[in-house]
Coordinates of C-alpha atoms in Angstrom, one line a residue:
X10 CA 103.8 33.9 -32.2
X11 CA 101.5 36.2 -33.8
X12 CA 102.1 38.3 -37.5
X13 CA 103.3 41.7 -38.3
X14 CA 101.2 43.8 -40.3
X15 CA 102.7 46.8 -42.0
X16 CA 99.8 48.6 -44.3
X17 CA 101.3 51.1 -47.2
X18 CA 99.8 52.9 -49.6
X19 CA 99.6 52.9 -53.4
X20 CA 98.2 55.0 -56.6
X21 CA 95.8 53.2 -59.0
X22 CA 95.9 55.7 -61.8
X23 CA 91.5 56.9 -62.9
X24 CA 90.2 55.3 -65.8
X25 CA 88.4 56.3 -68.8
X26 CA 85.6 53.7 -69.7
X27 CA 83.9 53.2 -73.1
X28 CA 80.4 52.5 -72.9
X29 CA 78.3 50.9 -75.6
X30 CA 74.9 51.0 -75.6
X31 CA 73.3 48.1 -78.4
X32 CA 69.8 48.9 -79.4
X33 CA 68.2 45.9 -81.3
X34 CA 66.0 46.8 -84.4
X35 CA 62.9 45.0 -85.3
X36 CA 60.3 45.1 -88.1
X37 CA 56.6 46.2 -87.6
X38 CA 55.4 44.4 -90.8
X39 CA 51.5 45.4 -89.8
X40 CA 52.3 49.4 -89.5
X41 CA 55.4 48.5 -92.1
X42 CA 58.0 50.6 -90.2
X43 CA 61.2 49.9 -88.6
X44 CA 61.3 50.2 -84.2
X45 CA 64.3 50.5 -82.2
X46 CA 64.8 51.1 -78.6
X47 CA 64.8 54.1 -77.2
X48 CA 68.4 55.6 -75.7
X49 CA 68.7 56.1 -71.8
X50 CA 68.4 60.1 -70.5
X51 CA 71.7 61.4 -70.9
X52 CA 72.5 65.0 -69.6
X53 CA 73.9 66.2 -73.0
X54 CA 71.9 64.8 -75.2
X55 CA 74.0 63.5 -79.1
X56 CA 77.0 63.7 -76.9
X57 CA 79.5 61.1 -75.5
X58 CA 79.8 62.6 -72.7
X59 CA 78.0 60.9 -69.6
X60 CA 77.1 62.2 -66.0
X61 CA 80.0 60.7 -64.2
X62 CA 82.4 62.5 -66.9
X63 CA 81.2 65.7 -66.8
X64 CA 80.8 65.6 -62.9
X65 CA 84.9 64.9 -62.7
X66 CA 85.2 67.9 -65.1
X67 CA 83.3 70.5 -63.1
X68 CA 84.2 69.2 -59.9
X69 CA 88.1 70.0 -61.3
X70 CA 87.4 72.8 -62.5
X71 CA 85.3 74.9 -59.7
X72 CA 86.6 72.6 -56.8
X73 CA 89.9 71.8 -57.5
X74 CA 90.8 75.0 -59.4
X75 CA 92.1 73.1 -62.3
X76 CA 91.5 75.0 -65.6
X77 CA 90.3 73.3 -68.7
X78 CA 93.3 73.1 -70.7
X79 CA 95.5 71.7 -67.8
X80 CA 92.5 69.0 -67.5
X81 CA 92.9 68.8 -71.3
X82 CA 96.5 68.0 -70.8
X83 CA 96.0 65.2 -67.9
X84 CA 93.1 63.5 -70.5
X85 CA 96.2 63.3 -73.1
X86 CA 98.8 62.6 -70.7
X87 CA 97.2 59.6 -68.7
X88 CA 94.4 58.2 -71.8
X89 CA 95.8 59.0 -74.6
X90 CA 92.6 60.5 -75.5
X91 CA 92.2 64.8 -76.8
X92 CA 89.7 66.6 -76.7
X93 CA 89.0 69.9 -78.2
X94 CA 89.0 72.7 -75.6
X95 CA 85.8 74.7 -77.8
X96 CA 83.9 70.8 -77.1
X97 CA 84.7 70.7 -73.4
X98 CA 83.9 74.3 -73.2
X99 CA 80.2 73.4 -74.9
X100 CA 79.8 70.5 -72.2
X101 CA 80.7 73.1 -69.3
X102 CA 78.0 75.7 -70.6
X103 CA 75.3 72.6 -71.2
X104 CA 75.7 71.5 -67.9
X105 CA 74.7 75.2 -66.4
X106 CA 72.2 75.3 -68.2
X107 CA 70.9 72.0 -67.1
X108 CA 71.5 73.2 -63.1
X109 CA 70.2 76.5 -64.0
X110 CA 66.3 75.7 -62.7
X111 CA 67.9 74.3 -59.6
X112 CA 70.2 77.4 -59.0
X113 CA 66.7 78.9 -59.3
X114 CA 65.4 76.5 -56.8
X115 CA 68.3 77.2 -54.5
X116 CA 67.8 81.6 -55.0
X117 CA 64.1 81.0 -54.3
X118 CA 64.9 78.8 -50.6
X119 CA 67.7 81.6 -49.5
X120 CA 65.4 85.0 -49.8
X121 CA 62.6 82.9 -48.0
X122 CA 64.3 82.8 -45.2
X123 CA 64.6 85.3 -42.7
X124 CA 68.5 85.4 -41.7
X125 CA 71.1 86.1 -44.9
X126 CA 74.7 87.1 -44.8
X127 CA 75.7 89.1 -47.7
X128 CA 78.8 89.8 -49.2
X129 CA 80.9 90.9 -52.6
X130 CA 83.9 89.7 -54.5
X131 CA 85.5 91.0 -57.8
X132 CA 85.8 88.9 -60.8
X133 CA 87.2 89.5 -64.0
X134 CA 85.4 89.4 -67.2
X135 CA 86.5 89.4 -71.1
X136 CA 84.1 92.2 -72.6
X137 CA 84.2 92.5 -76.5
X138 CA 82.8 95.9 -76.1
X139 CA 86.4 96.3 -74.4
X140 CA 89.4 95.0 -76.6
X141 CA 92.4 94.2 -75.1
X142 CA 91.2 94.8 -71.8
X143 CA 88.7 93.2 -69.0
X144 CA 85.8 94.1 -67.2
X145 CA 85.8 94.2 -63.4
X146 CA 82.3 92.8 -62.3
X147 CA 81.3 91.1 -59.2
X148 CA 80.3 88.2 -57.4
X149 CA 77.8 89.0 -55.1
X150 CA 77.2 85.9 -52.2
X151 CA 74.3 85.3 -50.2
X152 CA 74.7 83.1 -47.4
X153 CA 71.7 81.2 -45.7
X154 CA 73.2 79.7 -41.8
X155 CA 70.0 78.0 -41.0
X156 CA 70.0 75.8 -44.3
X157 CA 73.3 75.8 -45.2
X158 CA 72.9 76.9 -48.7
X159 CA 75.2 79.8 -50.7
X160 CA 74.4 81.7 -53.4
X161 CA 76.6 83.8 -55.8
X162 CA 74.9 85.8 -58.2
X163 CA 77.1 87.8 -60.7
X164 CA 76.1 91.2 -62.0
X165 CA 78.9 93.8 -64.0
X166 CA 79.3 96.3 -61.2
X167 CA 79.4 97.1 -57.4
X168 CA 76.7 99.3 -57.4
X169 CA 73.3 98.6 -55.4
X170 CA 71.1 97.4 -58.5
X171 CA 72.3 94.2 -58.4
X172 CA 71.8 93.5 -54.5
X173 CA 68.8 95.3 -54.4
X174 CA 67.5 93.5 -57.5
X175 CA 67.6 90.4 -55.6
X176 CA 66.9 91.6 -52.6
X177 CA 63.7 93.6 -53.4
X178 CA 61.2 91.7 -51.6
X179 CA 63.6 90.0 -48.9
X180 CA 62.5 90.6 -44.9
X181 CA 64.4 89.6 -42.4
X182 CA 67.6 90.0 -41.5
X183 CA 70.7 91.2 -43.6
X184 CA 74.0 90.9 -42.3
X185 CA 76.9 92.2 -43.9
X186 CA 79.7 94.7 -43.8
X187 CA 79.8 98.7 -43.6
X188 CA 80.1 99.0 -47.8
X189 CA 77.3 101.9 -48.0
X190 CA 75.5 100.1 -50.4
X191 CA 73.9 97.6 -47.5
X192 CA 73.3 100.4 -45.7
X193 CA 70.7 101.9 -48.8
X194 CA 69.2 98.4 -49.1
X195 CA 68.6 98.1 -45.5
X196 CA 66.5 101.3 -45.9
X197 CA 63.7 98.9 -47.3
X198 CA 61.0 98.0 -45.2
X199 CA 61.3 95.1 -43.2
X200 CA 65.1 94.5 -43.5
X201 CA 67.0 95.1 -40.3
X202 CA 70.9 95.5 -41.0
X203 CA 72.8 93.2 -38.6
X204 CA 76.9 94.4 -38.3
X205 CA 79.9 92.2 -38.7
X206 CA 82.2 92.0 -35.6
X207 CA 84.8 90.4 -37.0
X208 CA 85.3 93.3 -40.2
X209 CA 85.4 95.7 -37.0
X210 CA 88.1 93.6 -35.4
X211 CA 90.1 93.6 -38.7
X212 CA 90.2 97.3 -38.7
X213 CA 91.6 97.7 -35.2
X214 CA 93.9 94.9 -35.9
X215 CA 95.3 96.7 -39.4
X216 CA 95.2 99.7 -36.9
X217 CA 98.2 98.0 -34.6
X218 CA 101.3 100.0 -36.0
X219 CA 100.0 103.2 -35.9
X220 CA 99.0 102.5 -31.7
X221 CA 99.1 99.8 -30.4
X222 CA 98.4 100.4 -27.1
X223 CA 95.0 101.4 -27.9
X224 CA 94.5 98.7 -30.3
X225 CA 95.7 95.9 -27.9
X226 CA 93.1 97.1 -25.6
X227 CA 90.2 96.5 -27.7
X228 CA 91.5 93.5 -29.6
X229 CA 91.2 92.3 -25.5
X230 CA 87.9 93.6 -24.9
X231 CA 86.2 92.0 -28.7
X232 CA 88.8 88.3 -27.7
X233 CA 86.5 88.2 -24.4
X234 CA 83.1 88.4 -26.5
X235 CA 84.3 85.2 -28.5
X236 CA 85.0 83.4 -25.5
X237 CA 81.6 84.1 -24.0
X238 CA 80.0 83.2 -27.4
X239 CA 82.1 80.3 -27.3
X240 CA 80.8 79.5 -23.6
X241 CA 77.5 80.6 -24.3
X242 CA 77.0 77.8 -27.6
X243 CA 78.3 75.2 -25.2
X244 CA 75.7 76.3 -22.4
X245 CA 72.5 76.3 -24.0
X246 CA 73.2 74.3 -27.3
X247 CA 70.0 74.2 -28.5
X248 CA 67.7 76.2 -26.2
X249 CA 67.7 79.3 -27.8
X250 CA 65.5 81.1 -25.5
X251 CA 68.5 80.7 -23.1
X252 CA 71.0 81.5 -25.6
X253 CA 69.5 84.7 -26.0
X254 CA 69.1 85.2 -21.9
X255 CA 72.9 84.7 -22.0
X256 CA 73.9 87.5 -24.8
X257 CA 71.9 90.0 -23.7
X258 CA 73.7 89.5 -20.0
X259 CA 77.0 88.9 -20.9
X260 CA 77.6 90.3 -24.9
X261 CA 75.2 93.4 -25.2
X262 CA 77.1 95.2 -22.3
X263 CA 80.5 94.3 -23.7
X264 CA 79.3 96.0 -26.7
X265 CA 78.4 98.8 -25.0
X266 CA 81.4 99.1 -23.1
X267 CA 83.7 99.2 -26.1
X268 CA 81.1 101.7 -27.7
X269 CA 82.1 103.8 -24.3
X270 CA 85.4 103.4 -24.1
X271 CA 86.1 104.2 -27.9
X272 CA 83.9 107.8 -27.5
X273 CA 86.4 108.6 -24.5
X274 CA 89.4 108.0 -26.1
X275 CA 88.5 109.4 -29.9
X276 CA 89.7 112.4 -28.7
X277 CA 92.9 111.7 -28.0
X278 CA 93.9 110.4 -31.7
X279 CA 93.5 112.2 -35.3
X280 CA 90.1 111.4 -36.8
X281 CA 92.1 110.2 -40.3
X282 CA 95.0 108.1 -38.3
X283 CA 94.6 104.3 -38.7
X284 CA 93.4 103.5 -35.5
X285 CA 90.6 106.9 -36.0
X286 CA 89.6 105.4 -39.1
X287 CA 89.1 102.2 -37.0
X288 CA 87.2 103.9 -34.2
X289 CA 85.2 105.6 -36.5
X290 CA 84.0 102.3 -38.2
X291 CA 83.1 101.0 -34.7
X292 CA 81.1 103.9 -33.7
X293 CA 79.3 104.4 -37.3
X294 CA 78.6 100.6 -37.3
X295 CA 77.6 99.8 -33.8
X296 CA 73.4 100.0 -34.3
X297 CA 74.3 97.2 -37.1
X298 CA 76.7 95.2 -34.2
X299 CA 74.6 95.3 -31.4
X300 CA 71.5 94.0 -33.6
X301 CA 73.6 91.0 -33.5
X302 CA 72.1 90.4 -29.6
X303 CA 68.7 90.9 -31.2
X304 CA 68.3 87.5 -32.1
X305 CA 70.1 84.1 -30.5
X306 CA 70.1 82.2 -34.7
X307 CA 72.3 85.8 -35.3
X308 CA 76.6 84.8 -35.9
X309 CA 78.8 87.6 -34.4
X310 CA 80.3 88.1 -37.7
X311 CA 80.4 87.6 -41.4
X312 CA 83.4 84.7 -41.8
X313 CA 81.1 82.0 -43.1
X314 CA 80.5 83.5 -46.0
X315 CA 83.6 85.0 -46.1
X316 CA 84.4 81.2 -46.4
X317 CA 82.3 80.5 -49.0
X318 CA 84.1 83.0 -51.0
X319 CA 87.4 81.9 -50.6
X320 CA 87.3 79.2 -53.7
X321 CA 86.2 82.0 -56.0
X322 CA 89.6 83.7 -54.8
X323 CA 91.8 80.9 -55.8
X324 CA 90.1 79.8 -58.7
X325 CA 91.1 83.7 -59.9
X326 CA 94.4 82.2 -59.4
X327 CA 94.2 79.9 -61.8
X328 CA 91.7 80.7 -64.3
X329 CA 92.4 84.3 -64.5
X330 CA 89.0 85.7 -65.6
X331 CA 85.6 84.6 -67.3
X332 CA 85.4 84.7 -71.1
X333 CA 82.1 86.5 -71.0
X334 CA 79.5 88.1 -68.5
X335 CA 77.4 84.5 -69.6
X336 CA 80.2 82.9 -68.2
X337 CA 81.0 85.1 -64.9
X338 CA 77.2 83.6 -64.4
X339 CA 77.8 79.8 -65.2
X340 CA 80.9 79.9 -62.9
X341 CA 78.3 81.6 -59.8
X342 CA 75.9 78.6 -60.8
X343 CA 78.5 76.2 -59.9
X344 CA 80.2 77.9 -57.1
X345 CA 76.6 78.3 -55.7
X346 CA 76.0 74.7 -55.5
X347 CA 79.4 73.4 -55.1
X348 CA 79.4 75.7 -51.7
X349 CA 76.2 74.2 -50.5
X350 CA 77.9 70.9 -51.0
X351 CA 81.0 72.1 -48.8
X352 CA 78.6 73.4 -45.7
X353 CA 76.5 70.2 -45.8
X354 CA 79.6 68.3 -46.0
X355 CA 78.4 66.7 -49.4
X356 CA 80.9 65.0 -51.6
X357 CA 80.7 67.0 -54.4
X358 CA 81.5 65.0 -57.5
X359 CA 79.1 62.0 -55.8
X360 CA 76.2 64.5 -55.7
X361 CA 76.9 66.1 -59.6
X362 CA 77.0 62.9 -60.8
X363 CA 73.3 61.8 -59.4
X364 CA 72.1 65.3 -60.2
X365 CA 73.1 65.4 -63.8
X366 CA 71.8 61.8 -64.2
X367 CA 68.2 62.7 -62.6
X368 CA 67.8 66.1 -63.7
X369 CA 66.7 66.0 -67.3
X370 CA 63.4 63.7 -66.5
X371 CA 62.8 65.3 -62.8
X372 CA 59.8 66.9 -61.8
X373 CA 60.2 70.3 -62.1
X374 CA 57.8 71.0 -58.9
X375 CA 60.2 68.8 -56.4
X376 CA 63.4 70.1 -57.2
X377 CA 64.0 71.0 -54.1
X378 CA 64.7 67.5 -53.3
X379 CA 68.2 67.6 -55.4
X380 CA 69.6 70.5 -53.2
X381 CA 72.3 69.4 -51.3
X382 CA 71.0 69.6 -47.3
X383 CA 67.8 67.7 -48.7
X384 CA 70.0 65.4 -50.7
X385 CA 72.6 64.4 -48.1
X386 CA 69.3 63.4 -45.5
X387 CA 68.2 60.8 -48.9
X388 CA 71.7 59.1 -49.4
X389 CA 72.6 59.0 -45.7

């Protein structure tokens, strides 16, 4: 007759694991000194804490969004075990400063490319030149498509220094918003400014209220360009001389329309209305947009980085702000690499755990290797 097989699911709670590590001593009577055996690597050295531990930590903290102290709280709920939040704090900054040559590593492969999408996001930071109040610094995110790697580099303000810091000997492409500060980098020589379609949609679509008859038209015209992306990917897949045959045919005159049609109707709205602002952004940005069609590897808009930046955003949620500008820049070493992780579809506390257990005795010259789109090809 057969059986019936009904699968259901249950919990089997994590587990904390002692681990001893017994080195024998022995006599040297010839040299008269004692030898005993050396202990294995461990990432912090004089600590308990191991690789796989401190992998579950960060990978909590900056994936999950799960503070220290409510990690804290789990440790004492589920093992019985406490641990000072000063100690796990100390592990945290060890660990950055462990992965800080590879976030190196990982800056150095992103501005040798040619194609980066750039973008900014606040962050607050406890400043003791500022009691009782915090600092607003930022986040600033550089996104390589063609490797797949993210980097968020935090500086105290919004101002150009700290993009331009980075980006002082970058050529290529830079594609970002309208913030003016993009447009005074792009003034360097050999960076050409590519637009963001989608930031232009989003001010037509905020626009809707104030006319939507207008709005509703262009929304139309800019829904159409997606679906001949769309098409367009499908088409020529990898062929990108074709890709590019395709945009220039069926994209850069769509462009060029909407570029039309908004100069006719501009002067039928007020320059400071919603949907004036919104034409206005189109018109000032459209060089930027239609350099989009200047290269097939080119998106049609910034989201991808956009998100990238989305578990800083909820992490605010939870942890509120950095403790100090040092930490605002461990928490862009780990949301740079955790990011990479994401996009190469790496699981991240698998790859932590190998990285923290091979970093301390790697060579220096082939840390390349431990990047995520190089690791994932090695542990496929």
């Amino acid at each position: 007759m057969g059986e019936e097989v009904s699968e259901t699911l249950e919990y089997t709670p994590a587990s904390l694991i002692k681990r001893r590590t017994i080195r024998p001593k022995c006599a040297n009577k010839s040299k008269d000194k004692i030898i005993i055996g050396e202990l294995p690597t461990r990432p912090i050295p004089k600590s308990i804490v191991e690789a796989s531990l401190l992998a579950y930590i960060l990978t909590a903290k900056f994936v999950d969004h799960l503070p220290l102290y409510r990690q804290i709280q789990r440790f004492k709920r589920e093992f019985g075990w406490e641990v000072a939040q000063s100690t796990m704090c100390d592990w945290v900054d060890s660990c950055c400063q462990l992965l800080d040559p590879l976030y190196n590593t990982l800056k150095q492969k992103i501005l040798e490319s040619d194609y980066i999408q750039a973008d900014e996001s606040p962050i607050k930071v406890l400043d003791k030149d500022k009691k009782g109040s915090t600092h607003q610094g930022y986040q600033w995110v550089y996104r390589n498509p063609l490797q797949g790697l993210v980097l968020f580099n935090y500086h105290k303000g919004r101002g150009q220094h700290g993009s331009k810091e980075i980006l002082l000997n970058y050529q290529g492409y830079l594609q970002c918003d309208g913030y003016q500060v993009y447009d005074k980098i792009g003034q360097q020589q050999g960076i050409t400014l590519v637009g963001c379609l989608a930031h232009a949609r989003r001010k037509f679509f905020d626009a809707k209220d104030n006319d939507s008859t207008i709005v509703n038209k262009i929304l139309e015209q800019i829904q159409k360009i997606y679906l001949e992306e769309r098409e367009i990917k499908k088409i020529a897949k990898e062929d990108l001389a074709l890709k590019q045959k395709l945009r220039e045919e069926k994209i850069a005159p769509k462009l060029e329309q909407i570029k039309t049609w908004i100069e006719a109707q501009s002067i039928k709205v007020l320059p400071k209305s919603a949907v004036g602002k919104a034409m206005s952004y189109y018109l000032n940005q459209y060089p930027k947009i239609k350099a989009i069609t200047l290269d097939p590897r080119l998106e049609l808009d910034n989201n991808l980085i956009e998100n990238a930046i989305r578990p800083l955003a909820l992490g605010r949620k939870n942890y509120l702000f950095a403790g100090s500008h040092k930490g605002a820049q461990n928490i862009a070493i780990m949301y740079s690499l955790f990011a990479s992780c994401k996009i190469n579809n790496v699981n991240p506390q698998e790859w932590l755990r190998d990285v923290l257990e091979k970093i301390p005795d790697y060579n220096i010259q082939k840390l390349e290797e431990l990047l995520p789109n190089n690791w994932i090809q090695n542990h496929k």
